[in-house]
PDB file of C-alpha atoms in Angstrom:
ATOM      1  CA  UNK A  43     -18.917 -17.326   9.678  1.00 41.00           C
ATOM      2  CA  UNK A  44     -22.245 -15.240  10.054  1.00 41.00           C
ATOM      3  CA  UNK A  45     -20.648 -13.674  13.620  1.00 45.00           C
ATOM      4  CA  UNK A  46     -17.309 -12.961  11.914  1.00 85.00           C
ATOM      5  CA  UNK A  47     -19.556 -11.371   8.865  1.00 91.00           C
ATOM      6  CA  UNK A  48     -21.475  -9.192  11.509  1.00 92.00           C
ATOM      7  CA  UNK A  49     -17.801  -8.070  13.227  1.00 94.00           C
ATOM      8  CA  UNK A  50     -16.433  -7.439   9.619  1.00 96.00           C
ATOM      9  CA  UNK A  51     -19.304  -4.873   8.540  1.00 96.00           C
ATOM     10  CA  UNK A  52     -19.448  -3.125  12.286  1.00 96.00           C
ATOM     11  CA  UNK A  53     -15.192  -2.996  12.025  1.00 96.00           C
ATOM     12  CA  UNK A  54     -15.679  -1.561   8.748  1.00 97.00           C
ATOM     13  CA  UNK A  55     -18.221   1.216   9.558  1.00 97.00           C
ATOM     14  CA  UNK A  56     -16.107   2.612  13.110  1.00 97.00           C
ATOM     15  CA  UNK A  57     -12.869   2.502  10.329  1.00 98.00           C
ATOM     16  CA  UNK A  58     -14.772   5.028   7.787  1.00 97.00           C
ATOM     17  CA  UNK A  59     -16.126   6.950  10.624  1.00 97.00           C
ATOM     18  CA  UNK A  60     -12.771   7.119  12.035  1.00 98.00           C
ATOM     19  CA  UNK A  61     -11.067   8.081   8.767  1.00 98.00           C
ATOM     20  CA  UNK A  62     -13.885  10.943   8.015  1.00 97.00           C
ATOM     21  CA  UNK A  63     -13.346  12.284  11.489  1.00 97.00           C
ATOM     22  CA  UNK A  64      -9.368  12.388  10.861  1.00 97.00           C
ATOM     23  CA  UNK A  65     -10.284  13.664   7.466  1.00 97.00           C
ATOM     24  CA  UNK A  66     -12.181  16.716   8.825  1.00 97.00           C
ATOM     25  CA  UNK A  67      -9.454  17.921  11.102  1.00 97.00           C
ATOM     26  CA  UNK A  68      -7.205  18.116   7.877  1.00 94.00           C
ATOM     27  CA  UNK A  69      -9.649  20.144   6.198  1.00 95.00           C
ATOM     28  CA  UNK A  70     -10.372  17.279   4.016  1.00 94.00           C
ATOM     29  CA  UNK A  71     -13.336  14.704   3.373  1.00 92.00           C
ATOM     30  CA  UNK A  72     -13.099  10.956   3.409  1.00 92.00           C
ATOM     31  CA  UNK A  73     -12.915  10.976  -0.233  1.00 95.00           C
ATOM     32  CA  UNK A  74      -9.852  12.045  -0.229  1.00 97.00           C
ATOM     33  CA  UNK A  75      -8.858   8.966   1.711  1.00 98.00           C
ATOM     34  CA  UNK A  76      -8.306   6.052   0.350  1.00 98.00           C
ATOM     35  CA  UNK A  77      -8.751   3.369   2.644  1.00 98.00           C
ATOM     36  CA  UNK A  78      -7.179  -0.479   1.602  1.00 98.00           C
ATOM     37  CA  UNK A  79      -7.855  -3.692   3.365  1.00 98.00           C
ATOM     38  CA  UNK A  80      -4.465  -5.721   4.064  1.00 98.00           C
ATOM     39  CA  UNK A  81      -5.832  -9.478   3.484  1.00 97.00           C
ATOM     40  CA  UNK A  82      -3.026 -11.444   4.302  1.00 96.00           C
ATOM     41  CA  UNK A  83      -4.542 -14.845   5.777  1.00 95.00           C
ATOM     42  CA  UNK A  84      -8.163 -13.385   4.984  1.00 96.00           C
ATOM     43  CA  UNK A  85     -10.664 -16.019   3.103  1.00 95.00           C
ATOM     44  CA  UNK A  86     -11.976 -14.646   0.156  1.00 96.00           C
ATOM     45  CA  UNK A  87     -15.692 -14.989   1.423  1.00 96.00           C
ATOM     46  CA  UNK A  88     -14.928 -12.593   3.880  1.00 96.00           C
ATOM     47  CA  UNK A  89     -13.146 -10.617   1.206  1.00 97.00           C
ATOM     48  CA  UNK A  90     -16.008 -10.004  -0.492  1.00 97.00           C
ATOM     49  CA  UNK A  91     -18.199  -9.428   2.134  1.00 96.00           C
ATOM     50  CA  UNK A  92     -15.928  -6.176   3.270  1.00 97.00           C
ATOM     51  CA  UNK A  93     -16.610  -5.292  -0.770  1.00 98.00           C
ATOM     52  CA  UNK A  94     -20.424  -5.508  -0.681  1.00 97.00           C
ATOM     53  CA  UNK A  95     -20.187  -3.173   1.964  1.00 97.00           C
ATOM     54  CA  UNK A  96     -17.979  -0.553   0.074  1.00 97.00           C
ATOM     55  CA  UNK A  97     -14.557  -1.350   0.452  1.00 98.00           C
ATOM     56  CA  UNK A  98     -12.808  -0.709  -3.074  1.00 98.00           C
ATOM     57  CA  UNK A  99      -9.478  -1.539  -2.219  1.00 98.00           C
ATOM     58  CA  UNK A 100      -7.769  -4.520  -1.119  1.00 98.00           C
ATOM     59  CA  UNK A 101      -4.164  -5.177  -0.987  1.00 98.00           C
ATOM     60  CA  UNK A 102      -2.335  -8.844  -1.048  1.00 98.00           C
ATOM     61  CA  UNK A 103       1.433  -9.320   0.726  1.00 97.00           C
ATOM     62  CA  UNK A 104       2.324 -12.891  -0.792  1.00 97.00           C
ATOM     63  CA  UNK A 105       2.263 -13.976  -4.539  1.00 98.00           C
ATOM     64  CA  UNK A 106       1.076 -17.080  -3.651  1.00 98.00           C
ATOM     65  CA  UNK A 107      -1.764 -16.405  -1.388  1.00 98.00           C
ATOM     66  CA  UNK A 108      -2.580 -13.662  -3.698  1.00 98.00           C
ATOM     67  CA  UNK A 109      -2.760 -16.488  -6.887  1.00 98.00           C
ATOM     68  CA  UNK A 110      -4.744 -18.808  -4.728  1.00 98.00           C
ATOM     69  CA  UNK A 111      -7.543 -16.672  -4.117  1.00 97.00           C
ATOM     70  CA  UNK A 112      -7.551 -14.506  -7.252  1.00 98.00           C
ATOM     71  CA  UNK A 113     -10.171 -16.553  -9.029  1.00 97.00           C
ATOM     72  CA  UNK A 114     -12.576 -16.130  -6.049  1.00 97.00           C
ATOM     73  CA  UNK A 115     -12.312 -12.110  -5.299  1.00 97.00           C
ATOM     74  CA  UNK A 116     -15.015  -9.968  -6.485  1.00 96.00           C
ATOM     75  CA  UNK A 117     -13.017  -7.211  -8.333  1.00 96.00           C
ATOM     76  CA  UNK A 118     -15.758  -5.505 -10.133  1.00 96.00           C
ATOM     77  CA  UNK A 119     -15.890  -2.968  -7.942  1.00 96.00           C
ATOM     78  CA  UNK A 120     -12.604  -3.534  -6.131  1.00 98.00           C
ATOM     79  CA  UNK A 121      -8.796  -2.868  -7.001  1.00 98.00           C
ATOM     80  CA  UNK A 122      -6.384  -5.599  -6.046  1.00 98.00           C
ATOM     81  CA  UNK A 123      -2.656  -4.554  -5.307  1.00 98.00           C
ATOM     82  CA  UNK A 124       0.509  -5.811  -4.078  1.00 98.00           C
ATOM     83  CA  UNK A 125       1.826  -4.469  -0.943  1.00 98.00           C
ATOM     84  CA  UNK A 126       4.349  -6.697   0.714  1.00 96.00           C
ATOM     85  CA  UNK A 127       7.687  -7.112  -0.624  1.00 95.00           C
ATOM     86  CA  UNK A 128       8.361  -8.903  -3.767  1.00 97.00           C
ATOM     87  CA  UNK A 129      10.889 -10.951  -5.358  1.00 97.00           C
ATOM     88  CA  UNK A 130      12.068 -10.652  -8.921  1.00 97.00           C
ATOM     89  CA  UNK A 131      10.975 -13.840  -9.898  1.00 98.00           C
ATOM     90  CA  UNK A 132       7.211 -13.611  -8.821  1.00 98.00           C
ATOM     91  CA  UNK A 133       6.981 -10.846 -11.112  1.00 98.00           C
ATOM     92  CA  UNK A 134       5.733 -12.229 -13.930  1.00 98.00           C
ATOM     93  CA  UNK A 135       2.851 -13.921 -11.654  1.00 98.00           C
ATOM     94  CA  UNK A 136       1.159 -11.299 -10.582  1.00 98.00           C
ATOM     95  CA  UNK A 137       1.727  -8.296 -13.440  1.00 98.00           C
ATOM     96  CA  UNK A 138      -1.343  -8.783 -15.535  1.00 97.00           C
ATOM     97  CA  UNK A 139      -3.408  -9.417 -12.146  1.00 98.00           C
ATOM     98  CA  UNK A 140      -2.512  -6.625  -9.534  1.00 98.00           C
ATOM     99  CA  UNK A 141      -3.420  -2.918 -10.642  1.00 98.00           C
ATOM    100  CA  UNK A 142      -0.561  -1.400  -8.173  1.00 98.00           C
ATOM    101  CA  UNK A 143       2.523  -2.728  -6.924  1.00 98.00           C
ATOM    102  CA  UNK A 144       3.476  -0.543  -3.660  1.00 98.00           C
ATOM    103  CA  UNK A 145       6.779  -1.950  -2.635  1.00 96.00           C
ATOM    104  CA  UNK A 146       9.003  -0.931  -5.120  1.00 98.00           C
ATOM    105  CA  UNK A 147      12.383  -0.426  -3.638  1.00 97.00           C
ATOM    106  CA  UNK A 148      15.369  -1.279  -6.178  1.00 97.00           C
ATOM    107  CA  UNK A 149      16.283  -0.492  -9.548  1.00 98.00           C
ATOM    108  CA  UNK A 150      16.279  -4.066 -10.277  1.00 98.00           C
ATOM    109  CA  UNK A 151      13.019  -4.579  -8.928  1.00 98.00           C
ATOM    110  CA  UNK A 152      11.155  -2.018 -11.081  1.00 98.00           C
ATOM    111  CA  UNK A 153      13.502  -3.230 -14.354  1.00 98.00           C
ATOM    112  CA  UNK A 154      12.001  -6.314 -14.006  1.00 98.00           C
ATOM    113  CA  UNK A 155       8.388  -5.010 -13.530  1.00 98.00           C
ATOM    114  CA  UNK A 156       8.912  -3.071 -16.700  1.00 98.00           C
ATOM    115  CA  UNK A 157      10.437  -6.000 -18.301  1.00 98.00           C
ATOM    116  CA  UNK A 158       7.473  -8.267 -17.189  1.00 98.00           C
ATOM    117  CA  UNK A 159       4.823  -5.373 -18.098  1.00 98.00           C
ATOM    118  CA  UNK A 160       5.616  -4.642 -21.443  1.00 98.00           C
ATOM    119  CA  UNK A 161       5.676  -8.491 -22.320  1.00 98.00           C
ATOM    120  CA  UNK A 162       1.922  -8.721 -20.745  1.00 97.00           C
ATOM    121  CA  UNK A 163       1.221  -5.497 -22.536  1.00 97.00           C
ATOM    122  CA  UNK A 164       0.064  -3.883 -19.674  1.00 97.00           C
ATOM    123  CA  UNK A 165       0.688  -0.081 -17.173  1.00 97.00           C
ATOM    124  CA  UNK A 166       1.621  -0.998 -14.019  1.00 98.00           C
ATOM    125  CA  UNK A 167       1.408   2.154 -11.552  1.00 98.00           C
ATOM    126  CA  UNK A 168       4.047   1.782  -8.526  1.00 98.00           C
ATOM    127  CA  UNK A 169       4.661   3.053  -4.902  1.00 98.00           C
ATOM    128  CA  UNK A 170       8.368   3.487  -3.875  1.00 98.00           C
ATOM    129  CA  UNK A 171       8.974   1.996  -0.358  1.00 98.00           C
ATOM    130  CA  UNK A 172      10.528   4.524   1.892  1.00 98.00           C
ATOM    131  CA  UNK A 173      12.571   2.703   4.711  1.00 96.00           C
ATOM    132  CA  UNK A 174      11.387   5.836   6.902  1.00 94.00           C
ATOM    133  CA  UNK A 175      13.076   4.614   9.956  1.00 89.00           C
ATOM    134  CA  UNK A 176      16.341   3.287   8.491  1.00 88.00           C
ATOM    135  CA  UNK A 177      15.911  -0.228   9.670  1.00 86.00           C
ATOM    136  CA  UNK A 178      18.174  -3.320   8.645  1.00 87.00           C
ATOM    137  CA  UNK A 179      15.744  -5.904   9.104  1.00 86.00           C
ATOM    138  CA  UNK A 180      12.713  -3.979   6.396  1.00 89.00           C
ATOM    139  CA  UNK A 181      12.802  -3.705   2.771  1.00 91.00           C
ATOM    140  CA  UNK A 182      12.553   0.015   1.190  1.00 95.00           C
ATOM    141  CA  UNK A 183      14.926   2.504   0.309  1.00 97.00           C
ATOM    142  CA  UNK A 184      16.999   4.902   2.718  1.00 96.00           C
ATOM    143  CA  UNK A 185      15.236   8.475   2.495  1.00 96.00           C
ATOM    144  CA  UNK A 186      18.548   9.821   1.895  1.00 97.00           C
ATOM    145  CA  UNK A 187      18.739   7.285  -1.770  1.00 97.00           C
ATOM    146  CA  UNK A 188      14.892   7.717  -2.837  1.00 97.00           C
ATOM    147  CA  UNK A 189      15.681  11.323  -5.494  1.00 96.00           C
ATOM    148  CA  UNK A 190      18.340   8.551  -6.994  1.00 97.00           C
ATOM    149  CA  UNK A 191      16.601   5.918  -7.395  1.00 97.00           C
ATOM    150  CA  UNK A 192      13.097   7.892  -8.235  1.00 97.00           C
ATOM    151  CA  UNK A 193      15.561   9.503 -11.686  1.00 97.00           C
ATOM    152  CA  UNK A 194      16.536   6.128 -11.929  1.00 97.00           C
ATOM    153  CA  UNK A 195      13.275   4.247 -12.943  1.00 97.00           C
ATOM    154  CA  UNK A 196      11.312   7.043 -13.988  1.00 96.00           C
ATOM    155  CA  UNK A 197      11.795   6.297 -17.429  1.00 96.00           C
ATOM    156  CA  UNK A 198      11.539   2.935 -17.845  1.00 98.00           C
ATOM    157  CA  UNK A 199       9.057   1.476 -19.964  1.00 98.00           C
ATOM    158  CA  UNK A 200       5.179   0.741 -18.656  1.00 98.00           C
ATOM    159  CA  UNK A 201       6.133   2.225 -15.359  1.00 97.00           C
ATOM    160  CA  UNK A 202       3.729   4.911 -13.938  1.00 97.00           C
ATOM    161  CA  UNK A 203       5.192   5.904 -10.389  1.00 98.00           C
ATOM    162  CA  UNK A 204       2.096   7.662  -8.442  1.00 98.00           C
ATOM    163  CA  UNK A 205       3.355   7.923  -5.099  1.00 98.00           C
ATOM    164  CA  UNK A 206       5.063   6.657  -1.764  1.00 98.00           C
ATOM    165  CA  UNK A 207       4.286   3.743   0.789  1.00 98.00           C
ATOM    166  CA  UNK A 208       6.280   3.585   4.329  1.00 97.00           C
ATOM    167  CA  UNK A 209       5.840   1.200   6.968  1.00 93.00           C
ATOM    168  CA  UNK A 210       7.803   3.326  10.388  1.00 90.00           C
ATOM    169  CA  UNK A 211       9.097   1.355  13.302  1.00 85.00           C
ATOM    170  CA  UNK A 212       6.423   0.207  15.834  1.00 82.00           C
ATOM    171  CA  UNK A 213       7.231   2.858  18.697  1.00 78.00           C
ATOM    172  CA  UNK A 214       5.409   3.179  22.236  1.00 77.00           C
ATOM    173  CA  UNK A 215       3.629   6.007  21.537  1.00 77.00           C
ATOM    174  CA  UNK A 216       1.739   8.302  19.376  1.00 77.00           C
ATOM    175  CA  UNK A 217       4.470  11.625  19.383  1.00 80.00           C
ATOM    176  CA  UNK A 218       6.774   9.018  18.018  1.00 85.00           C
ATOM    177  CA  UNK A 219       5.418   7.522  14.934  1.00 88.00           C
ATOM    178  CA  UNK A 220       4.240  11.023  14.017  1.00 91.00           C
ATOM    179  CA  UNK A 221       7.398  12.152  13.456  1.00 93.00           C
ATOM    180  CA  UNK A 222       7.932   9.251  10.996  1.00 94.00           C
ATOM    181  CA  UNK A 223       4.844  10.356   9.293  1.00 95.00           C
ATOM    182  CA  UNK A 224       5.624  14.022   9.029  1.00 96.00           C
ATOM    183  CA  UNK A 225       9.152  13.000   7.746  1.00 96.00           C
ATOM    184  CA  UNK A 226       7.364  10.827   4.902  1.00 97.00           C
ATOM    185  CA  UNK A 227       5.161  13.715   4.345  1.00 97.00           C
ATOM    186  CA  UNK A 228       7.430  16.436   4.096  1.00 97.00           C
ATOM    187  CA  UNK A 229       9.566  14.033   1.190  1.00 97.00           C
ATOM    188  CA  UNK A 230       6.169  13.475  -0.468  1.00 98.00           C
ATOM    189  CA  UNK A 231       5.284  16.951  -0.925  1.00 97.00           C
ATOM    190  CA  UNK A 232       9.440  18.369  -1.950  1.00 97.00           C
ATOM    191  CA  UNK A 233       8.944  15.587  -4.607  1.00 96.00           C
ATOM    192  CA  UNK A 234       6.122  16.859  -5.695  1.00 96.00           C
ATOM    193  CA  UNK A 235       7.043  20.401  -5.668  1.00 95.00           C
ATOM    194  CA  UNK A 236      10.046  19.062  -8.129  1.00 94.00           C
ATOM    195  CA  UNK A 237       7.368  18.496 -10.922  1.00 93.00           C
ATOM    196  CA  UNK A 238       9.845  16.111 -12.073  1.00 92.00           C
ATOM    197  CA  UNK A 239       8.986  14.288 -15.622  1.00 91.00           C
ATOM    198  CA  UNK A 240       6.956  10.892 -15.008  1.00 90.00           C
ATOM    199  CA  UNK A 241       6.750  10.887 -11.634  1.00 95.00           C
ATOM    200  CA  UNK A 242       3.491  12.016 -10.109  1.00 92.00           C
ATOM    201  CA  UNK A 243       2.914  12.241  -6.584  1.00 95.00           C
ATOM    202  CA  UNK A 244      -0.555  11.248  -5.817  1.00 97.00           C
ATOM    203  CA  UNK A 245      -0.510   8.180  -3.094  1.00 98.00           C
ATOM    204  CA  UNK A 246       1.096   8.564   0.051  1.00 98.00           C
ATOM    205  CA  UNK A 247       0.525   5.209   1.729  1.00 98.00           C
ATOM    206  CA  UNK A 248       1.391   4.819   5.357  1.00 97.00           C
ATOM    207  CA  UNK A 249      -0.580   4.223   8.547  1.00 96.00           C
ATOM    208  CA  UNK A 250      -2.210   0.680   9.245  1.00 96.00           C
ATOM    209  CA  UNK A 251      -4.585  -1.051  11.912  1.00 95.00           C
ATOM    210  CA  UNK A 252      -2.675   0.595  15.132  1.00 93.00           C
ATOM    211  CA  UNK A 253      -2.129   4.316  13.272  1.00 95.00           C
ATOM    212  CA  UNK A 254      -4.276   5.165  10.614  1.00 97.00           C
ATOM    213  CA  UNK A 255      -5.788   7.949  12.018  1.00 96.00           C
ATOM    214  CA  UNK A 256      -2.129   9.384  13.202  1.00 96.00           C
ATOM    215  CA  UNK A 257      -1.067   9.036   9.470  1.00 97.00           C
ATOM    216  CA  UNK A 258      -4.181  10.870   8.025  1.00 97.00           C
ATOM    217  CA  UNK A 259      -2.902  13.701  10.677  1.00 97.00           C
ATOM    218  CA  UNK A 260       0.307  13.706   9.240  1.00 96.00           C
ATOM    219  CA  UNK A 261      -0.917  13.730   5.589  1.00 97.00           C
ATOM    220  CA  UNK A 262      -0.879  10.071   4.240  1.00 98.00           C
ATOM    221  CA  UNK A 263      -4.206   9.091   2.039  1.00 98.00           C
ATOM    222  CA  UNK A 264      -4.124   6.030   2.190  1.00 98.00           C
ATOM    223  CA  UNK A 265      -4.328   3.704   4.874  1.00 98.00           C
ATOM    224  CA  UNK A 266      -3.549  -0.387   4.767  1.00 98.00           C
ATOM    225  CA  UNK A 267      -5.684  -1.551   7.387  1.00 98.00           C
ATOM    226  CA  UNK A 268      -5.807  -5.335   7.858  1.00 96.00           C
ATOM    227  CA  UNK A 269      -6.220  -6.350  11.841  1.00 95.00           C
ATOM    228  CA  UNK A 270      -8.736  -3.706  12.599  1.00 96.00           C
ATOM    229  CA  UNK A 271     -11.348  -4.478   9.796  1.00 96.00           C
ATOM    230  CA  UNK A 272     -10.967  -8.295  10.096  1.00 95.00           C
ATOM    231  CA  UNK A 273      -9.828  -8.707  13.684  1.00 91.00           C
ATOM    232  CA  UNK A 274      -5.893 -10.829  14.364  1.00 82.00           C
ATOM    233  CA  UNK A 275      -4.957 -13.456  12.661  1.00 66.00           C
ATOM    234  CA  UNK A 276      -2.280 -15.565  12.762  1.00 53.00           C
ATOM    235  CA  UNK A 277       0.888 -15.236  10.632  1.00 48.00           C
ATOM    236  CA  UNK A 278       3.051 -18.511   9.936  1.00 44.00           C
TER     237      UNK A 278
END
């Protein structure tokens, strides 16, 4: 445990250092960065040990995991939210318990996070997913569908949408997933430029352990990095 510890808080320093240099070449500081820890599979120990050392977001990718170690995070300082894709019926699990929900990707997702929200009383701030590159096998929706659906959950009740999240195709090299980025980018900013009731542009999340820095480049700010801060795990 006290070796992993030690590779946790050196991970975590090279990450920020990396982010503020990315940061700089955009003409922007790493406050402007928001950097979240994917801890699928992580202990919560080792959670908390990436939060003593600054880390003030942390995002969960299963309802279950996430209600097994909720009672054990240190969220004082820390905002928990869901990133991986969720089902309609684990709403209601995790409403009053997650402070962002960043896969958002059907109508009849978000009507049920409204549904589930104004029962617990509660705002929920959202992400659409993008399906940037189109694929059959990932949840989000098609860039060419996102205006539709954005007009179409706008309004609904305890529902703040604040942004974007994309996850591109792994590709071979650098060049590659950049154009992915810059295509998320470019749809980020014409929303925004739409000023449209409701809907305010403020997170674009995309880039993770093997591409952060290439998404800063191309104008995300905020990076889910799980891998690189806590070293691989493995998935069942």
């Amino acid at each position: 445990m006290a070796s992993s510890l030690i590779d946790v808080e050196y991970n975590y320093n090279k990450i920020c250092e990396n982010i503020a240099n990315a940061a700089i070449k955009c003409g922007k500081s790493i406050d402007d960065i928001t950097l979240l820890a994917a801890t699928k599979t992580v202990d919560a120990a080792t959670i908390n040990h990436a939060i003593s050392l600054g880390l003030t977001h942390i995002g969960e990718n299963r309802v279950q995991e996430l209600l097994s170690k909720y009672d054990d995070y240190n969220l004082d300082t820390c905002s928990l939210q869901f990133i991986g894709h969720l089902q309609t019926n684990k709403v209601r699990q995790i409403i009053d318990k997650v402070s962002m929900i960043q896969s958002v990707d059907s109508l009849k997702l978000a009507t049920e996070i409204s549904r589930q929200a104004q029962l617990k009383n509660v705002e929920m701030d959202i992400l659409v997913e993008v399906n940037i590159g189109m694929e059959e096998n990932k949840s989000g929706v098609l860039p060419e569908k996102l205006t539709d659906l954005l007009y179409e959950i706008k309004d609904l009740p305890c529902i703040n949408i604040k942004g974007l999240m994309a996850i591109p195709p792994i590709c071979e090299n650098s060049q590659k997933i950049c154009k992915y980025f810059d295509n998320m980018h470019k749809m980020f900013i014409d929303i925004k430029g739409q000023n449209i009731d409701n809907i305010s542009m403020d997170v674009l999340s995309m880039g993770m352990s093997d591409d952060y820095v290439e998404a800063i480049l191309s104008g995300s700010n905020m990076v889910r990095v799980g891998s690189a801060l806590f070293g691989s795990r493995i998935y069942t």
